[in-house]
Amino acid sequence: MKNNQFAIAPADHQQRVTELQTIHLLHPDEEQQLSPNQLWVKLLTRIHIADHTPALDHEWLNSLLATPDQSITDWLNQNLPLTNRVFYLVALQLLQFEPAIDFAIDDPLTGMEKIQLPMEHHEHWTTANVIDAFYLLLNTRTKLGQNLLDRLTSQGMLTWTYALPANQKPIYFNGKPIASFDPTRFIREVVYVETDMDTDYDGKADLVKVEIMRPADSNDGLKVPAAFTASPYNQGTNDKWGEEITHNVNIPLTHKDPHDQSPAEPDFPMTFTKQTVNGESQTAAESFSTTPAYTLNTYLSVRGYAIVYASGIGTKDSDGLQTCGSPEQTDSMKAVVEWLHGDRRAFTDRTSGIAIRADWCNGNVGMTGRSYLGTLATAVATTGVAGLKAIVSEAAISNWYDYYRENGLVMAPGGFQGEDADVLAAETFSRTKSPADYRRIEATNNRYMKGLAAAEDRTTGNYNGFWAHRNYLPNVDNIKCSVMMVHGLNDWNVKPVNVKNLYDALSGMPNTSKLILHQGQHIYINAFRSLDFSEMINLWFANKLWELDNHADELLPDVLVQDNVHPETWTTYTNWSGNQSTTLNLTNNSLTTENATASGRVKFNDHQDDATYQKWCQKPAEWSQALLNDFDGHFSAHFVSTPLKKDWLLRGTPTLKVRVASSADHGLLSARLVDRGSAKRLTVSPVILAKDGLELAYHFGKDDLREFQLQKETTDAKVISYGHINLQNRRDASSVDDLTAGKFVDVELPLQPIFHTLSAGHQLELILFATDYEMTLRGNEAISYQIDPQNCTLVLPNN
Amino acid sequence: MKNNQFAIAPADHQQRVTELQTIHLLHPDEEQQLSPNQLWVKLLTRIHIADHTPALDHEWLNSLLATPDQSITDWLNQNLPLTNRVFYLVALQLLQFEPAIDFAIDDPLTGMEKIQLPMEHHEHWTTANVIDAFYLLLNTRTKLGQNLLDRLTSQGMLTWTYALPANQKPIYFNGKPIASFDPTRFIREVVYVETDMDTDYDGKADLVKVEIMRPADSNDGLKVPAAFTASPYNQGTNDKWGEEITHNVNIPLTHKDPHDQSPAEPDFPMTFTKQTVNGESQTAAESFSTTPAYTLNTYLSVRGYAIVYASGIGTKDSDGLQTCGSPEQTDSMKAVVEWLHGDRRAFTDRTSGIAIRADWCNGNVGMTGRSYLGTLATAVATTGVAGLKAIVSEAAISNWYDYYRENGLVMAPGGFQGEDADVLAAETFSRTKSPADYRRIEATNNRYMKGLAAAEDRTTGNYNGFWAHRNYLPNVDNIKCSVMMVHGLNDWNVKPVNVKNLYDALSGMPNTSKLILHQGQHIYINAFRSLDFSEMINLWFANKLWELDNHADELLPDVLVQDNVHPETWTTYTNWSGNQSTTLNLTNNSLTTENATASGRVKFNDHQDDATYQKWCQKPAEWSQALLNDFDGHFSAHFVSTPLKKDWLLRGTPTLKVRVASSADHGLLSARLVDRGSAKRLTVSPVILAKDGLELAYHFGKDDLREFQLQKETTDAKVISYGHINLQNRRDASSVDDLTAGKFVDVELPLQPIFHTLSAGHQLELILFATDYEMTLRGNEAISYQIDPQNCTLVLPNN
């Protein structure tokens, strides 16, 4: 195991003493009165909270090794001075590392180094040294994916703090609030925020349901910040309906007329009435028991953050329709932030007109969540709404065109062929879950959905007004909050171009922004063993939302990237792209930095026999494998570099220029970039190391501890980037160019951005082809394509 | 979805009224004072506990459909009498079923029937009818895998009962205790039970650590029963050590000498000292925060059962060594039952001599758990220990020889090639987790492990004294408690012969015993959507442990079997085996009831080319597939019946008689019985319908809701039974017969017991072969085998 911690804040001796006293581990005057060994034993027994008698303390000290052959009790009998080896052999055991498995019992210091655990060495240990080293140890991560203090907290060491008066909270330790808020006393309440729109055409302003879970202390005068997750999924989903209206993709691409126009999107009423206020209540009238939770929020909840969930318009118990990423959906979530900040009204229910304020909130809001949830965090941030101080935008869409379309093509999110904006709208329209409410809105929604499906325009695949409404990038300069972006370099669902464009747009702005790129697909990373992500967020939110001056921005790396070769390896950078770029030329079969030698045209045909076609439509992963093995070029063209002499780090957006001809008056070009070379690569998904093995608090919330590991078997190749373009969208996605059968055209295609180390001995491979069975339409037309390699290049940004 | 409920107890009107009043849903005199519609609305609003105002109640009633087009509020305005259709359309919504997906909105009664939900029909609904039907509805399972009352409980409806005085508990509803015990006030304590043995040779009686979680009410005079799980895994496992000593199985079988003797098992000291008692304490000195939990126990805990875990000898914080199923291990768990029953002493720690009693316990103990855990429940039951009233023996070993050996062969549990008793002992010897304790016991344990490994005798594979010590079947007639057996018909780890032998041995005894056979492998079934298993256990334990006269034994089926063809189908029987049997004869290629026609000998060779051999050793599943396809008989002989004219239910133990010759002086015969026919079969493992979707109590414990579903694609065959025998163990597993190369011998081989419907059109197939790459030694010797079909039969018990 390798430990990677970024949220340990530097602290001087006095701060360590004060904080250890605050959590009752160190008592006043002990530094002066106790010898190093005496204090060390005191601290050891105090963190073993299961024991209540000297006999049990003795047993416990007798179960830990101080030297390879002596327990702590045995060793203490010799009255020897504390040493680095003794302190850290015990430390390793406290951190749950096991002799022989994780470290060599006779060399704990090398073990600490190998696992990347922080140490403080002393030739002669003083009592002050023990205090300092123990403080650092409490901030050090255990083998179980949480720092030692969090582990002790989850065992109940800090439950006494629950009873402290509200004005003594939060309690900070090493720059982060500790879990001092009693989850059994959490207030769970529901309010209905009023918006400024009427998306269900009923003449009344849409109300949006909000679920709040906050500490009881926030009723006793403590103003707390809110961690708000905007999740259209939280009130339920219509999976079967979504399946039913998923689009047939086994149809051919067609020639586009440059004059074709997309149908306009349905618009919403400009006039509607607002609720009459009939009074105000200090307490909510509705509660809830549970709502689907992001475990990061659960971790934060006991640390004093109010946790807020809203599903927005078109969901159960709210008004409105599902518009899939439209400005109205954004505004319905922005309204929640405004209410939390005191700038908008909410009601205790949908009819009585009794208003209710978020008096318990300190006005600072952070937004969290992945995928659609992170997307809406990004979208709300681009409104510049007051009160929103920070967002963690995970696997988020920055432009819905980059989710459902690409360069004039209909494009599926990986794994969801045939999905589109209308399908997602249907899936998330959870007003179905209140059957009588649905009966009343059904006709209206069906009418709207018809308009939505037309406006998304699968016929042309062009960028149009519908997609422009759902592109947050032009509004990035409105963002006032700090932004932490988290994205998987292997996310084929929300593709990396989404985060790269947001990152680039933010890079010139004064807001602090942070970027974490991991080796996962479309996943959360808060339960990884190798990275202290939850602590990083707690540190960052302490700064942004609790307004604690903890230097979070300086401590957290600007760009943090998980290595694709070595497991559990996270490296910091100052930016995504490298300073250089390399231009590779294409020849018949090669990718080379040398000038292209004279090279004939390369041809391939997109048509498959019917059995193969049917099989690949059923199992696109088999097509993907066949593509990698299609060296003879039946339906693709392969260009391969010579084996690399040394590791090569590629970082940024590769750009491909291709001269290509289609045998028809329409066509597409697809590209995959491949890391070719036999290696044991990281697992595609993180492996569960311990189901429910991560306790988020004392008897409150668990998560599965996870980590990427090396696969047991070698693989020969891994796709690292890809791109697709309609040959009729050579200028841009909104402009249609003409195309003549057999005539060569030049296209420029930016591929998905990468951050990838090609290992020495590996080869870089470019595959050009047409139909992508996993993502594009699959018409199986007998179209042949010609590539003119001499007029093709691949530009790779790199170190 | 199909609902299967067995734990609904019949209740007359008066009982229903009383119980509904007890849980505050019905108020006194309402039956007399309210109209049916009025009471119905009262009940509906009372179970919607999130609402605290009339406005919200109104909203809620307005969100539910009373007719296909009217909400409840709309419908009430018409002053129509309540009807079956209205009551059950609303009921379906309360049970979380969705119109269009789960039932037709205009025909709720057919929907109720199809889903197998209980109904009470009335032509004219009276107020009493509403009470009765609503009571039944509360006991009816929702789509989310729990009955409606449990769902409401998990939403917090019954938290007010937490504060009731201890003497008013438990509260029974429909024959089962409800969740009226506050989990946030659970007492978690540790004691050390003293045994009558010294398995770690230190001259002192072994102490065994016990972890107890019990309601605070049990400190206030309420005596509660204990649900005890004996789990050698609970203090941690040594997975790497286990891997390292896993045996090499790629070695040939060898000729056995009839005079070979197995080495004797190490024995333990007869004399040792016991702890001096220095006093007694009313309270424990040690606590714990969490221990790995069986979610069934978590479900039971809030219903008043004390939950007890012990890991026994040879585990962290206990004394002793790991003996893998020996009488000593059983006794260490029996000692816990004795302490709970008041017949043995325990201490607050391992050294001070302060005794502590289980005064809070009513003396009744039930044991729960799967696999090793269920095995130890069975083992303890065979001691006839006082206080043990019931065990749920899930996927349990009844005889360790049937786990690691078979008919004179070394045999792996499915998926664990090379595992043996010594490997499991090493894996569970968690005293390693206290490094200093391990350092002190390491040499002793290594010495003992050497003896254990010799005594298990992988050389002969014979039944010997070692295995006799670990066979619980001869002691079944000591069992005094009730036994519920649960086993997967596809459990290749703990094979079904284990439960069949226990079931058969119990069948003549006065104890009540129950049997549940499911279509899973080695799994728990308490989070299945289609079966009310947890409620069944709660009903049964209420009777056995709380001593409630609830007719559990009559209500629960004697034998309950999950169907292998139709999903979510559970059928009751009175016994496992059918009343008939069919004898099938073998010809060259056929299985037939007709007299065997003259048939030549069938030959196959066990040897594979090296590449194939290596591949199959690496991936035994590929061998298994190749075996099914080896119709040409390269390394197996296939005998196939004609397609069945109608469904055929096979139930019991198939017995195979074979005349066989080996070309060597040693050899083995393996058999697989195959359901051959193209079908969409049930998934091998249950599909997770909702991760953490099952709430076990209000904010206390979750489980993944699961169910077997039909696979999306058809498969051609499924192995339904199998068996293996060493040709030198023709009489029995402990007696060695001689074997001459090339000479025919007769063997009789009972196959794994089955309960399987062969569908019409399918064929029954018998495959005979030698090496089983998944379970036997794999020597790849060039041995050819001959079968004489005319002297072979297969006897199948069936309906």
Coordinates of N, CA and C in Angstrom, one line a residue, chain A residues 13 39 43 189:
Chain A
H13 N 4.3 23.5 17.6 CA 4.1 22.7 18.8 C 3.0 23.2 19.6
L39 N 4.2 9.8 29.0 CA 3.2 10.5 28.2 C 2.8 9.6 27.1
L43 N -1.0 8.5 26.3 CA -1.7 8.7 25.0 C -2.2 7.4 24.4
E189 N -35.7 17.9 7.7 CA -36.9 18.7 7.4 C -37.0 19.0 5.9

